[in-house]
Coordinates of C-alpha atoms in Angstrom, one line a residue:
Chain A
X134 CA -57.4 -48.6 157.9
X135 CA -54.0 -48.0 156.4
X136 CA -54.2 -51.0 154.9
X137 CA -57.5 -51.1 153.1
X138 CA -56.4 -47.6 151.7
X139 CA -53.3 -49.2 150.3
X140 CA -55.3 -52.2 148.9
X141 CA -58.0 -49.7 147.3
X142 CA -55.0 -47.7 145.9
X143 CA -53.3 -51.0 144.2
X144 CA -56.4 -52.4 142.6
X145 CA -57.2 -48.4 141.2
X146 CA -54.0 -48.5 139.9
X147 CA -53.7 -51.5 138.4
X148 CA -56.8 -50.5 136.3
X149 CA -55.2 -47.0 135.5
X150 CA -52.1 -49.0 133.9
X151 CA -54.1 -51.4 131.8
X152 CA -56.6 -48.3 130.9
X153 CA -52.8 -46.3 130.0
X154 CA -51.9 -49.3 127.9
X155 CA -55.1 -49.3 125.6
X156 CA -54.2 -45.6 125.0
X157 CA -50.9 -46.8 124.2
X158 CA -52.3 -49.1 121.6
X159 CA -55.2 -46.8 120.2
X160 CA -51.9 -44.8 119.5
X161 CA -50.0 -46.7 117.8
X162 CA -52.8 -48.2 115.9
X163 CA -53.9 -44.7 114.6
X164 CA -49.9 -44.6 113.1
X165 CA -49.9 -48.3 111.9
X166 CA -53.5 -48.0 109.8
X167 CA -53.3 -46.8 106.8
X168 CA -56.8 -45.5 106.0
X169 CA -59.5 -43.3 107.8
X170 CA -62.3 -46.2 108.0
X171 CA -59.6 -48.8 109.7
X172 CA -58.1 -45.9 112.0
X173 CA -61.6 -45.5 113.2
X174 CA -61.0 -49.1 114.9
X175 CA -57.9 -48.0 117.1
X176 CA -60.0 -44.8 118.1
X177 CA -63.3 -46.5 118.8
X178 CA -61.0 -48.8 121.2
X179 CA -59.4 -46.4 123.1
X180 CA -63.0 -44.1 123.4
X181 CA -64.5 -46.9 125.4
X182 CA -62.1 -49.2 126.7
X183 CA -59.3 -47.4 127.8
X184 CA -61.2 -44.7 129.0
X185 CA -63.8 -46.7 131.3
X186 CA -60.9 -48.8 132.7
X187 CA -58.9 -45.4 133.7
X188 CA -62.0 -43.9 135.1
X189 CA -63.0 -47.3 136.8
X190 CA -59.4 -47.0 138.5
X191 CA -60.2 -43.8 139.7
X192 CA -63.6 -44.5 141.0
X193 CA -61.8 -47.5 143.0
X194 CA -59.0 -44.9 144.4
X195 CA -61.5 -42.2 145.6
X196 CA -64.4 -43.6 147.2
X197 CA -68.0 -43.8 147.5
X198 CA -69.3 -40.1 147.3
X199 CA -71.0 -37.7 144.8
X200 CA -67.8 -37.4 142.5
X201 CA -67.9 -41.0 141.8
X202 CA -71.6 -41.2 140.7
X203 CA -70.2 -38.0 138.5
X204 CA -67.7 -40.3 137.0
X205 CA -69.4 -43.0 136.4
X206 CA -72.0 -40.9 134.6
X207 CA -68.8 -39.6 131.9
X208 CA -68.7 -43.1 131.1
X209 CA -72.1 -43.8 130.4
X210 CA -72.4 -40.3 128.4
X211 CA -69.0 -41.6 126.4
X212 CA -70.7 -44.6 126.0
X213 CA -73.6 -43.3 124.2
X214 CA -72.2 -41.0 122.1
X215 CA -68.8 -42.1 121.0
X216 CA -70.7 -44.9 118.3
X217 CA -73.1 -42.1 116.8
X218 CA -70.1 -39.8 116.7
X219 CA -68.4 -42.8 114.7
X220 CA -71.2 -43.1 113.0
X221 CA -71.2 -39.4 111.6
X222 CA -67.2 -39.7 110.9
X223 CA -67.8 -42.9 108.7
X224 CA -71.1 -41.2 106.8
X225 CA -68.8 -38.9 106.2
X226 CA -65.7 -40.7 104.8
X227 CA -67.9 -42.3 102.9
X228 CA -69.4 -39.7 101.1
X229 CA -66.8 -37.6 100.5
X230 CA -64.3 -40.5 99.4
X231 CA -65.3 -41.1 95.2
X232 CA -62.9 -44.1 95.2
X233 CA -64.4 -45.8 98.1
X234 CA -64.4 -49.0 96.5
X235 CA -61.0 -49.6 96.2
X236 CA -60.9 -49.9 99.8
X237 CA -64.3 -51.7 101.1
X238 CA -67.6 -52.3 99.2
X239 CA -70.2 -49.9 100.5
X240 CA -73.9 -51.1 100.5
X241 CA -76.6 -48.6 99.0
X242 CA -79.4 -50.2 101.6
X243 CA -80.4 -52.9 103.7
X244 CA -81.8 -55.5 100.8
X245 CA -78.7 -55.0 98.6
X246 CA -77.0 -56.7 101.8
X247 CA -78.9 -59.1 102.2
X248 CA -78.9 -60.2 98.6
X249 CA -75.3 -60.4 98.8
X250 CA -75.2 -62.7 101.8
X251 CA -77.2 -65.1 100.4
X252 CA -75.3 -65.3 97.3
X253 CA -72.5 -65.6 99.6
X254 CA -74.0 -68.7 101.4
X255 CA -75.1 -70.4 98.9
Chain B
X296 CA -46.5 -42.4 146.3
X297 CA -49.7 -41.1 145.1
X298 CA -48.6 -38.1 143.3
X299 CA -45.6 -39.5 141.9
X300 CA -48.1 -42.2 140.1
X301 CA -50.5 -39.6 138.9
X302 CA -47.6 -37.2 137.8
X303 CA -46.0 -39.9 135.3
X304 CA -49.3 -41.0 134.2
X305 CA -50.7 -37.4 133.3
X306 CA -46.5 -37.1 131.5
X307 CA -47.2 -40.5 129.4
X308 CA -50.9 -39.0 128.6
X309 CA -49.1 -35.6 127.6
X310 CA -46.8 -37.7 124.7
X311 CA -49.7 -39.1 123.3
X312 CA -51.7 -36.0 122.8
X313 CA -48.3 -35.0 120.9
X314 CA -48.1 -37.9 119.3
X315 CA -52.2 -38.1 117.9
X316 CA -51.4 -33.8 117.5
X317 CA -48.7 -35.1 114.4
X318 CA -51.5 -37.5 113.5
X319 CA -54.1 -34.6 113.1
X320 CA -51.5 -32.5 111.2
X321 CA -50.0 -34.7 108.4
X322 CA -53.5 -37.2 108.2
X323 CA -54.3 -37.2 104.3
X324 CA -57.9 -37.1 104.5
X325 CA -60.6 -34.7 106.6
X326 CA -61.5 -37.6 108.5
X327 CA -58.8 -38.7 109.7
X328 CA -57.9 -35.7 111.5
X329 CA -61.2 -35.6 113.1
X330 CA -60.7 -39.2 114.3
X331 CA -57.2 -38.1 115.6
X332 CA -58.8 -34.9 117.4
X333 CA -61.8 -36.6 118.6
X334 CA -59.4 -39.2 120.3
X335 CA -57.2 -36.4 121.8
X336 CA -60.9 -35.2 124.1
X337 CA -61.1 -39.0 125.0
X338 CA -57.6 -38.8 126.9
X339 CA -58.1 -35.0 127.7
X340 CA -61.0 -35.9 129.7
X341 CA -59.1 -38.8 131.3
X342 CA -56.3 -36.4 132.1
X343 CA -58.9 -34.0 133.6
X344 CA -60.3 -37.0 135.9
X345 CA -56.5 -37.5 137.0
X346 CA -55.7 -34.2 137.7
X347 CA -59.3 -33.7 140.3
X348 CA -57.8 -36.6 142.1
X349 CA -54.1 -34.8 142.1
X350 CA -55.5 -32.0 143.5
X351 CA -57.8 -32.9 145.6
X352 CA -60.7 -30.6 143.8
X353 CA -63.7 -32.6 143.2
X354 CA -65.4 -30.5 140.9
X355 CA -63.1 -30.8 137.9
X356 CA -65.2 -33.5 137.1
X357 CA -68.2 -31.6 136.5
X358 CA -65.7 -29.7 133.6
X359 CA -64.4 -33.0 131.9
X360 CA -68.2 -33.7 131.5
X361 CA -68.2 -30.9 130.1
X362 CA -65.8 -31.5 127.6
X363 CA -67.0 -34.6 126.9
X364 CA -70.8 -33.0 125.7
X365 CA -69.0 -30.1 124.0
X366 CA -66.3 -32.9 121.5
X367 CA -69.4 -35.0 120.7
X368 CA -71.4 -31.7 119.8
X369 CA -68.4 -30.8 117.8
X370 CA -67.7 -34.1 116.0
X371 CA -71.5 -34.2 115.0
X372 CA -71.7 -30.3 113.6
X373 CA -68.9 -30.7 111.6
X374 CA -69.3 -34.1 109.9
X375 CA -72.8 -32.9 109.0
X376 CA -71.4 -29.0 107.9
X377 CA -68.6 -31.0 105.9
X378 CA -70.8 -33.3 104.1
X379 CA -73.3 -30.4 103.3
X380 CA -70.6 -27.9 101.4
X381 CA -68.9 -31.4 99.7
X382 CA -72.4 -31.9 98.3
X383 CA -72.9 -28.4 97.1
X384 CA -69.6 -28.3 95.6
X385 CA -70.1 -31.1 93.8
X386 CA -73.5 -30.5 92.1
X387 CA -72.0 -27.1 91.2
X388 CA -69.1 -28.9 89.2
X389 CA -71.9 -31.1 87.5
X390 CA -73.4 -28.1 86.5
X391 CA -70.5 -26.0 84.9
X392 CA -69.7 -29.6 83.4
X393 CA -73.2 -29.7 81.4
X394 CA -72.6 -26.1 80.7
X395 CA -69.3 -26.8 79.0
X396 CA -70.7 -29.9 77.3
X397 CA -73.6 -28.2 75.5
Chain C
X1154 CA -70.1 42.5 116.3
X1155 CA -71.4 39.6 114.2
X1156 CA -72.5 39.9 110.7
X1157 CA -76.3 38.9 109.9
X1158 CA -76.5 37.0 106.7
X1159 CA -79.8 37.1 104.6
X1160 CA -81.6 33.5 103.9
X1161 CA -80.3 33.1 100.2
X1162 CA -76.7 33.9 100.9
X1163 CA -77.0 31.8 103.5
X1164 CA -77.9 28.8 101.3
X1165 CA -75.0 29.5 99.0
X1166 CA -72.6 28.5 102.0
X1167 CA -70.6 25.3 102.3
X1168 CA -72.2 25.1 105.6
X1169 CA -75.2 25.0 104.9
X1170 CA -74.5 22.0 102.2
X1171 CA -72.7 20.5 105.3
X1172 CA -75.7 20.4 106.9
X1173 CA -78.5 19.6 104.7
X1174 CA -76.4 16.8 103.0
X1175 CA -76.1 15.2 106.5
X1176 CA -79.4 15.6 107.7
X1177 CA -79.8 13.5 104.1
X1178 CA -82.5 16.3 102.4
X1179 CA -80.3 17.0 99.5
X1180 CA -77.0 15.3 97.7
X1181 CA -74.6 18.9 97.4
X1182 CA -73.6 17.2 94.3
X1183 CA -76.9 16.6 92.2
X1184 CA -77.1 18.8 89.2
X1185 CA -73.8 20.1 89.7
X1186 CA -71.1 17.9 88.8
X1187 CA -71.2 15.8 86.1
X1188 CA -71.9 12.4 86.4
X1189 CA -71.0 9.4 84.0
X1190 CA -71.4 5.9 84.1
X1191 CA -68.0 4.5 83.7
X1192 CA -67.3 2.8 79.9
X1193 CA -66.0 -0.8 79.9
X1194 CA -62.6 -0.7 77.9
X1195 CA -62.9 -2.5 74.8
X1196 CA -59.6 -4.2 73.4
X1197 CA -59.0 -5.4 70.2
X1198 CA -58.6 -8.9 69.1
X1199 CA -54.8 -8.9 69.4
X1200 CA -54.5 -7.1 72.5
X1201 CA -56.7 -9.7 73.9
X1202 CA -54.9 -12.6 72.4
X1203 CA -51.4 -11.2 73.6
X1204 CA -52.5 -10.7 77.0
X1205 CA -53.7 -14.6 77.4
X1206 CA -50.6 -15.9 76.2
X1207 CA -48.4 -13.2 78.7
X1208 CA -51.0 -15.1 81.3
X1209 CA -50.7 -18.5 80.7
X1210 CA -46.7 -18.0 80.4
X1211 CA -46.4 -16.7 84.0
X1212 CA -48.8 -19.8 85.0
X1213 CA -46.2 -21.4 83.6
X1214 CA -42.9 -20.1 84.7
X1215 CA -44.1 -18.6 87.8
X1216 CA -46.9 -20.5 89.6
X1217 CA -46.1 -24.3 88.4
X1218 CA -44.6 -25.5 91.5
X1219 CA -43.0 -28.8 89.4
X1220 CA -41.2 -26.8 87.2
X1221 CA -39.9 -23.6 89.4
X1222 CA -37.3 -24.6 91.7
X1223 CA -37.4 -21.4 93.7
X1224 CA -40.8 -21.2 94.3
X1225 CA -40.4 -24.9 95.5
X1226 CA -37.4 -23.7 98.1
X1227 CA -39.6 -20.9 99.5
X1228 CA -42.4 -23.3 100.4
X1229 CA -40.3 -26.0 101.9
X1230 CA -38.5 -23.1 103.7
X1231 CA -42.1 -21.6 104.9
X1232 CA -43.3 -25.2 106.1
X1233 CA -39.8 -25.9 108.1
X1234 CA -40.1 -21.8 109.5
X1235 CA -44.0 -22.3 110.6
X1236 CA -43.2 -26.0 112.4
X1237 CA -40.0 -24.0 114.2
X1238 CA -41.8 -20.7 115.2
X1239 CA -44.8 -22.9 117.0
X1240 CA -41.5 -25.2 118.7
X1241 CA -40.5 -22.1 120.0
X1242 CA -43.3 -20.4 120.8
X1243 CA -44.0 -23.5 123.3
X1244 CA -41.0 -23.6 124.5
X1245 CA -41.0 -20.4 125.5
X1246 CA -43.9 -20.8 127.0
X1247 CA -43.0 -23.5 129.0
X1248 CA -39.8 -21.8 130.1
X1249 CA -42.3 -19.6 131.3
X1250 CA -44.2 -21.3 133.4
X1251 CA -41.6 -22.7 135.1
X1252 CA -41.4 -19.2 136.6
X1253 CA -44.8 -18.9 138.2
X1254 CA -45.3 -18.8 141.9
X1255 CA -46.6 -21.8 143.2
X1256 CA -50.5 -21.9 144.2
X1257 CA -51.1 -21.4 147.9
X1258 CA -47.9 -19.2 148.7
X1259 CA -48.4 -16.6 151.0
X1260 CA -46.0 -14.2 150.4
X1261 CA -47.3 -13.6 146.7
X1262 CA -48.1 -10.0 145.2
X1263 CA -51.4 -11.3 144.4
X1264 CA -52.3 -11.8 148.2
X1265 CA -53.0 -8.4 149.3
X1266 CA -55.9 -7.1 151.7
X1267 CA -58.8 -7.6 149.2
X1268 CA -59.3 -11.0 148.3
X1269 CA -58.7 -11.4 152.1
X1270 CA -62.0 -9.6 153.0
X1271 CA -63.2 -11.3 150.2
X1272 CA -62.2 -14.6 152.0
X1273 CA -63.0 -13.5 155.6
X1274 CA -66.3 -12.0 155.1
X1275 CA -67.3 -13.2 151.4
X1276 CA -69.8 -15.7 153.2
X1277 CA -71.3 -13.4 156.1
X1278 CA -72.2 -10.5 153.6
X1279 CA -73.2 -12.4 150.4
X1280 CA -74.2 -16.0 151.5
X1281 CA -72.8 -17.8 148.9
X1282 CA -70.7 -20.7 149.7
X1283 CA -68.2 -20.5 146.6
X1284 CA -67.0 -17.3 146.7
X1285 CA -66.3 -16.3 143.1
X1286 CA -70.0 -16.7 142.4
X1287 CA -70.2 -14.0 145.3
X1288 CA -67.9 -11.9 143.9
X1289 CA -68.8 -11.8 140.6
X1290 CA -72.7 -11.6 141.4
X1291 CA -72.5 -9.6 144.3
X1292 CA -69.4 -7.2 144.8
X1293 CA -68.6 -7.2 141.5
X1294 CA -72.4 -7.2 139.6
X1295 CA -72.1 -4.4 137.3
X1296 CA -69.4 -5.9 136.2
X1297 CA -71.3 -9.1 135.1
X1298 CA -74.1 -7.0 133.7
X1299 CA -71.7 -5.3 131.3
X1300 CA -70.8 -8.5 130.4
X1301 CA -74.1 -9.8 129.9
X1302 CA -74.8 -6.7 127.8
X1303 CA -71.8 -7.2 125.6
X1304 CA -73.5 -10.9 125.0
X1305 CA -77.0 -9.0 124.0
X1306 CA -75.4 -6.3 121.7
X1307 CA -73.2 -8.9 119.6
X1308 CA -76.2 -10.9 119.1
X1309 CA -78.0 -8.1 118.3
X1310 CA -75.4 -7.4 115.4
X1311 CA -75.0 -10.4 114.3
X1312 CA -79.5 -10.7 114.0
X1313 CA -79.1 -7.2 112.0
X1314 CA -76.2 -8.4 110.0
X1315 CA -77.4 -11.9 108.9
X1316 CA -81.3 -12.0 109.8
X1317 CA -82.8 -13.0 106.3
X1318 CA -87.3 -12.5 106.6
X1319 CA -88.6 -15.4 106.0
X1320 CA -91.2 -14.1 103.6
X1321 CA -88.6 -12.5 101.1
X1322 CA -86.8 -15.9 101.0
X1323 CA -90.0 -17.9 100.1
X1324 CA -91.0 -15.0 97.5
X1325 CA -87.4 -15.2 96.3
X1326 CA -87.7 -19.3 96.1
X1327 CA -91.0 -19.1 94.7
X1328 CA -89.5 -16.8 91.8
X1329 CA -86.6 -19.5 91.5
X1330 CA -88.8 -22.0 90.5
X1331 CA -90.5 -19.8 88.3
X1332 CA -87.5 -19.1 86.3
X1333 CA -86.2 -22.9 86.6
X1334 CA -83.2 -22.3 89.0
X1335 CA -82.2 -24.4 91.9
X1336 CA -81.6 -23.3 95.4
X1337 CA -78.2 -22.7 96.1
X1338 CA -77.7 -23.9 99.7
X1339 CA -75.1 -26.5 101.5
X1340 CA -77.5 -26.6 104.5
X1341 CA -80.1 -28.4 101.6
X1342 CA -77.5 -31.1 100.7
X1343 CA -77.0 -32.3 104.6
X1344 CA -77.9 -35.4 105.7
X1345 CA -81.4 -35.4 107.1
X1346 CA -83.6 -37.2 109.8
X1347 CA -80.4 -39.9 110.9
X1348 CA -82.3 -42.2 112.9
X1349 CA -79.4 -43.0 114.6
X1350 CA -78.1 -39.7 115.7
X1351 CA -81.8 -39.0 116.5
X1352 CA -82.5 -42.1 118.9
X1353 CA -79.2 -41.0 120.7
X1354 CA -80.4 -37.1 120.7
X1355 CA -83.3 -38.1 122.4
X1356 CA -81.2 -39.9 124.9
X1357 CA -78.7 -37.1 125.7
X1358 CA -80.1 -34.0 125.1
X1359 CA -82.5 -34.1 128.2
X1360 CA -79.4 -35.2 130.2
X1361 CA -77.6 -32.1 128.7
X1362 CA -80.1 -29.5 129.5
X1363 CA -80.6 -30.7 133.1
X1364 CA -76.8 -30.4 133.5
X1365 CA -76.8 -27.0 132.4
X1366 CA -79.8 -26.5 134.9
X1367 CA -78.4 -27.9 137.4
X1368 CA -74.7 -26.1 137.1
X1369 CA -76.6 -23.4 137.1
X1370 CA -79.1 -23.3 139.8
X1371 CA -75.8 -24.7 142.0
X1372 CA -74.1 -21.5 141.0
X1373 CA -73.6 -20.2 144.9
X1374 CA -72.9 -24.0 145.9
X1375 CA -70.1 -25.5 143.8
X1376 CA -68.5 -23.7 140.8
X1377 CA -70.1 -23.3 138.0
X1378 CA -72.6 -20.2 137.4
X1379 CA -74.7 -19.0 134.5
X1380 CA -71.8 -18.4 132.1
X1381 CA -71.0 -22.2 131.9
X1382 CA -74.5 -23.4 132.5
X1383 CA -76.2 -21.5 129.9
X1384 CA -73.2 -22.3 127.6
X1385 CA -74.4 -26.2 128.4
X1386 CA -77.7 -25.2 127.8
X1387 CA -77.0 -23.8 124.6
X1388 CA -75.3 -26.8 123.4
X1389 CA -78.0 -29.4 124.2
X1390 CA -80.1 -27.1 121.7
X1391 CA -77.8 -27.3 119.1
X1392 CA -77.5 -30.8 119.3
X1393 CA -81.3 -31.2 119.1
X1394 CA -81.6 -28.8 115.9
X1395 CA -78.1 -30.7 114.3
X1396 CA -80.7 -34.0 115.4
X1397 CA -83.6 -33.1 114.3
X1398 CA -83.6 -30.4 112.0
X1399 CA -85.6 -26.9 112.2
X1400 CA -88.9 -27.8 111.8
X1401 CA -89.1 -29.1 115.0
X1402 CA -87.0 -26.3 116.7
X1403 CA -89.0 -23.5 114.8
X1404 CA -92.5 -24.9 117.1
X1405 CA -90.5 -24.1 120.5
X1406 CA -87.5 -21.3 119.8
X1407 CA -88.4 -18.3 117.6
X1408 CA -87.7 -14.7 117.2
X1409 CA -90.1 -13.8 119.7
X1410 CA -88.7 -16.4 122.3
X1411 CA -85.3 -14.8 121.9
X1412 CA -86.6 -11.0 122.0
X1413 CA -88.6 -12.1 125.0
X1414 CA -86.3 -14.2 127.0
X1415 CA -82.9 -12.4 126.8
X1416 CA -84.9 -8.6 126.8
X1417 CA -86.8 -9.9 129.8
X1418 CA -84.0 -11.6 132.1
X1419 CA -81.6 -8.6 131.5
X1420 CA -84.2 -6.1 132.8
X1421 CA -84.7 -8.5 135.5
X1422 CA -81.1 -8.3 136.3
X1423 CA -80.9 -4.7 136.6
X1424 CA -84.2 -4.2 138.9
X1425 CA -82.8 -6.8 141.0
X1426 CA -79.3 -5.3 141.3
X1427 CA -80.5 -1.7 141.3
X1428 CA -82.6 -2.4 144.3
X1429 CA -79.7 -4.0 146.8
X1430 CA -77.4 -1.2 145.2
X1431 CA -80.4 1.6 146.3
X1432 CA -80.4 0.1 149.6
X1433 CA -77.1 -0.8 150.6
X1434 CA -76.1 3.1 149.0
X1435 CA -78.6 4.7 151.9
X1436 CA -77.7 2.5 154.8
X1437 CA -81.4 1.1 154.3
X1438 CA -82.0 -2.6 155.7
X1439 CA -82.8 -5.2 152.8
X1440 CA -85.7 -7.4 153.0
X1441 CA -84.6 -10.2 151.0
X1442 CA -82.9 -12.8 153.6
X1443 CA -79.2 -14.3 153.2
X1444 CA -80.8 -17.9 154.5
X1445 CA -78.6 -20.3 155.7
X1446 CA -75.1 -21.1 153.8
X1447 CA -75.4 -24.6 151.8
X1448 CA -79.0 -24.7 151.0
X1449 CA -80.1 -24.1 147.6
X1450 CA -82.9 -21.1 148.5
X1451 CA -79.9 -18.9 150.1
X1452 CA -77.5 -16.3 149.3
X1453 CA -80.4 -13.7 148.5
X1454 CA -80.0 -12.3 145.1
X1455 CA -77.5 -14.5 143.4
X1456 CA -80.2 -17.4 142.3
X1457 CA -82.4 -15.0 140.4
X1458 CA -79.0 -13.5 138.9
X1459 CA -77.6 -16.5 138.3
X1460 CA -80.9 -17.5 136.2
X1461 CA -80.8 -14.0 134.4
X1462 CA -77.2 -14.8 133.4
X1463 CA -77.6 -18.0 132.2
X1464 CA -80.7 -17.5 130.1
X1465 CA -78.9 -14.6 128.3
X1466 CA -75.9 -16.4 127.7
X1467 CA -78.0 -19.4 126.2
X1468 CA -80.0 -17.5 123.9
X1469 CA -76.5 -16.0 122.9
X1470 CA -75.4 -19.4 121.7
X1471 CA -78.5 -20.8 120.3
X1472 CA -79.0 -17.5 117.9
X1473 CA -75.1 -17.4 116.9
X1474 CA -75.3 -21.3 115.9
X1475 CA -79.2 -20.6 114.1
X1476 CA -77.9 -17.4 112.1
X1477 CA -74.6 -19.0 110.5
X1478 CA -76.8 -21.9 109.6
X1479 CA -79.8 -20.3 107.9
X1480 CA -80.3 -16.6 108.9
X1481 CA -83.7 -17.1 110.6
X1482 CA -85.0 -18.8 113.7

């Protein structure tokens, strides 16, 4: 028994580290980016990534029982609403920003896109 | 062995917070700080998870989903607020601008 | 012996002034003093002129921060003093923590005879598994229905402080238009009917509100109660006006669900309480069974309490939110 506890405890934390590192990353991403919209890239990273691996570690190191299915359910609520949230944050960077073309070209709706695709194949 | 693991991982957790904290201080624009604060919930709710296991109380879980509802809910109400007063602001220098022009 | 005054020298009395200008009748000072409307000064051309330029110098010298090098010192010295008061502040903090008894001591201050009857016969008296939830709800009740009182009054001021009638904004509009003006308003300028933010509303906020239900209806279980639940409740609707806007939300929440609801669960409260508080008062047996510890229909009283509290303490949050936004439901 001692053993499989140990084993369950190793492969948790292994997961914990690697979800630790993508923190690490998201962090030093958010100070190596120089503007909101790129930022936004570290962040979304670290909200889904990091996060699912740490919980998954946890999951691993305590068991099958009611808290895990609780777990597992932060994950899937973090997974559903961490995009629309960084969906709102870039609607509004891109609103508020006048000289948004300076850093990325910002399309008014879906034809004007695809317009410029084609042009951009051909 | 356990505890000792938990403990440094819930100390490295605690120097990023400080770290994205600085982040949501000196960032330039609004949205940066609210990308900085939104990612300090992410790890808050990681170091909530942690600390049930620590502890051996199960239903801190229940409050980091919690805090997970109540930082998307906050994310969304601002971005929309923020967008709503930028908007009104602007058509209001529009409109002194015409006034001063005719 | 006491003097008796006759009716008209009575009415020449500062008293009787008192009185009639408080019982609002009369103003004491109507046809007495002289009243004015204050004149506007009116200054001469040169006056005038002086007084811009004395304006614009001090905008100058004093408040360009470029050119005044003291006013430059101060604020670098303010920002440096704000970042080391909060680096105290935390440290201090800190230092005091490190102070604290450790949890689960025995010898503390705190662990004197009552939370031990609390703990010893918490679940034979009130039936509720988690204990604060029978404290709070069942030693401790009146407590928790001042508290749910304080909710009701504070959104009661806030409704009489910031409730705009919808008819006298439509009039107002419709006079708006008349004259050519445009509705002032941020809430006008937001950004309407996302579909993406919609499609994951509908998604989460049923999830939401059965969280909240069930946090709350698990009240006596696990921790948790109809403070946090109802706060959860409160914040799925939000989301769902913030998603969908407040035509939708004006079909299913208005002023009448609110009076209803909130009026209705407090009075509910107090009938409830009043009763075990009648009976336990004159020794009298209650009919309302503990049930068995663990199972949802237990603990007596504390469900429907629980309920009571948490509908309040939704409403609360839903009409706070609703007001700020727009002034009506």
């Amino acid at each position: 028994m001692e053993i499989l506890e140990l084993i369950q405890f190793l492969i948790g934390g292994i997961f914990l580290l690697i979800g630790t590192a993508i923190f690490l990353i998201e962090t030093y991403g958010v100070f190596r980016y120089k503007y909101a919209l790129n930022r936004m890239h570290a962040a979304a990273m670290g909200d889904t990534l990091g996060l699912s691996a740490c919980i998954l570690g946890l999951m691993i190191i305590c068991g099958w029982n009611l808290t895990t299915v609780k777990m597992a359910l932060v994950i899937i609520f973090l997974w559903n609403a961490s995009p629309v949230a960084s969906h709102m944050l870039a609607k509004l960077e891109v609103v508020t920003n006048e000289n948004i073309d300076e850093h990325c070209k910002v399309y008014k709706n879906f034809e004007e896109y695809k317009k410029d695709m084609e042009e951009e194949k051909e | 062995m356990k505890e000792i693991f938990f403990t440094a991982l819930l100390i490295i957790m605690a120097l990023f917070l400080l770290a994205l904290l600085l982040r949501a201080i000196r960032g330039p624009r609004i949205a940066d700080r609210i990308v900085a604060v939104n990612m300090m919930g992410s790890i808050t709710i990681v170091m909530i998870v942690i600390l049930s296991q620590l502890l051996g109380e199960n239903y801190l879980v229940d409050i980091s989903l919690i805090y997970a509802m109540v930082s998307f809910l906050a994310v969304v109400v601002i971005s929309k607020v923020y967008i709503g007063i930028y908007e009104e602001k602007r058509q209001q220098q529009g409109k002194e601008k015409d006034n001063g022009n005719s | 012996m006491s003097r008796k005054k006759s009716v008209e020298e009575y009415q020449k009395t500062k008293s009787f002034r008192f009185w009639r200008w408080l019982s609002g009748s009369k103003d004491p000072y109507v046809g007495e003093v002289e009243m004015k409307p204050q004149k506007e000064p009116v200054y001469s051309e040169e006056i005038s002129q002086e007084r811009m330029q004395e304006k614009l110098e001090l905008q100058e010298k004093v408040y360009d921060v470029e050119q005044n090098p003291l006013l430059r010192l101060f604020r670098r010295v303010y920002a440096i003093s704000a970042v080391l008061f909060c680096i105290i502040l935390a440290g201090v903090l800190l230092y005091m923590v490190a102070y604290l008894p450790p949890t689960g001591e025995a010898d503390k201050a705190v662990n004197n005879e009552v939370p031990a009857r609390y703990i010893e016969n918490g679940l034979q008296e009130t039936g509720a598994v988690n204990i604060v939830t029978g404290m709070i709800l069942d030693y401790r009740a009146f407590d928790t229905f001042g508290e749910s009182n304080v909710l009701f009054t504070a959104t009661t001021t806030v409704l009489i402080l910031l409730h705009v009638r919808k008819k006298k904004v439509e009039k107002k509009r419709k006079e708006d238009r008349e004259n050519g003006l445009e509705e002032e308003d941020d809430r006008m300028y937001e950004p309407q009917d996302d579909p993406i933010l919609q499609a994951c509303a509908s998604i989460l906020v049923p999830i939401i509100i059965l969280f909240g239900v069930y946090v709350i209806l698990n009240g006596h279980l696990s921790p948790g109660g109809g403070f946090s639940g109802g706060a959860i409740v409160g914040a799925g609707l939000i989301l769902y006006l913030s998603a969908f806007g407040f035509e939708k939300t004006e079909k299913m929440f208005t002023e009448k669900t609110y009076k209803y609801v909130s009026f209705g669960a407090l009075t509910t409260y107090c009938l409830a309480k009043s009763y075990s508080f009648f009976t336990g008062a004159n020794h009298l047996e209650s009919h309302i069974p503990l049930g068995t510890p663990g199972a949802i229909l237990s603990s007596g009283l504390i469900l429907i309490l629980n309920i009571c509290v948490g509908l309040v303490v939704a409403c609360t949050m839903y009409t706070f939110y609703v007001m700020f936004r727009k002034g009506d439901f």
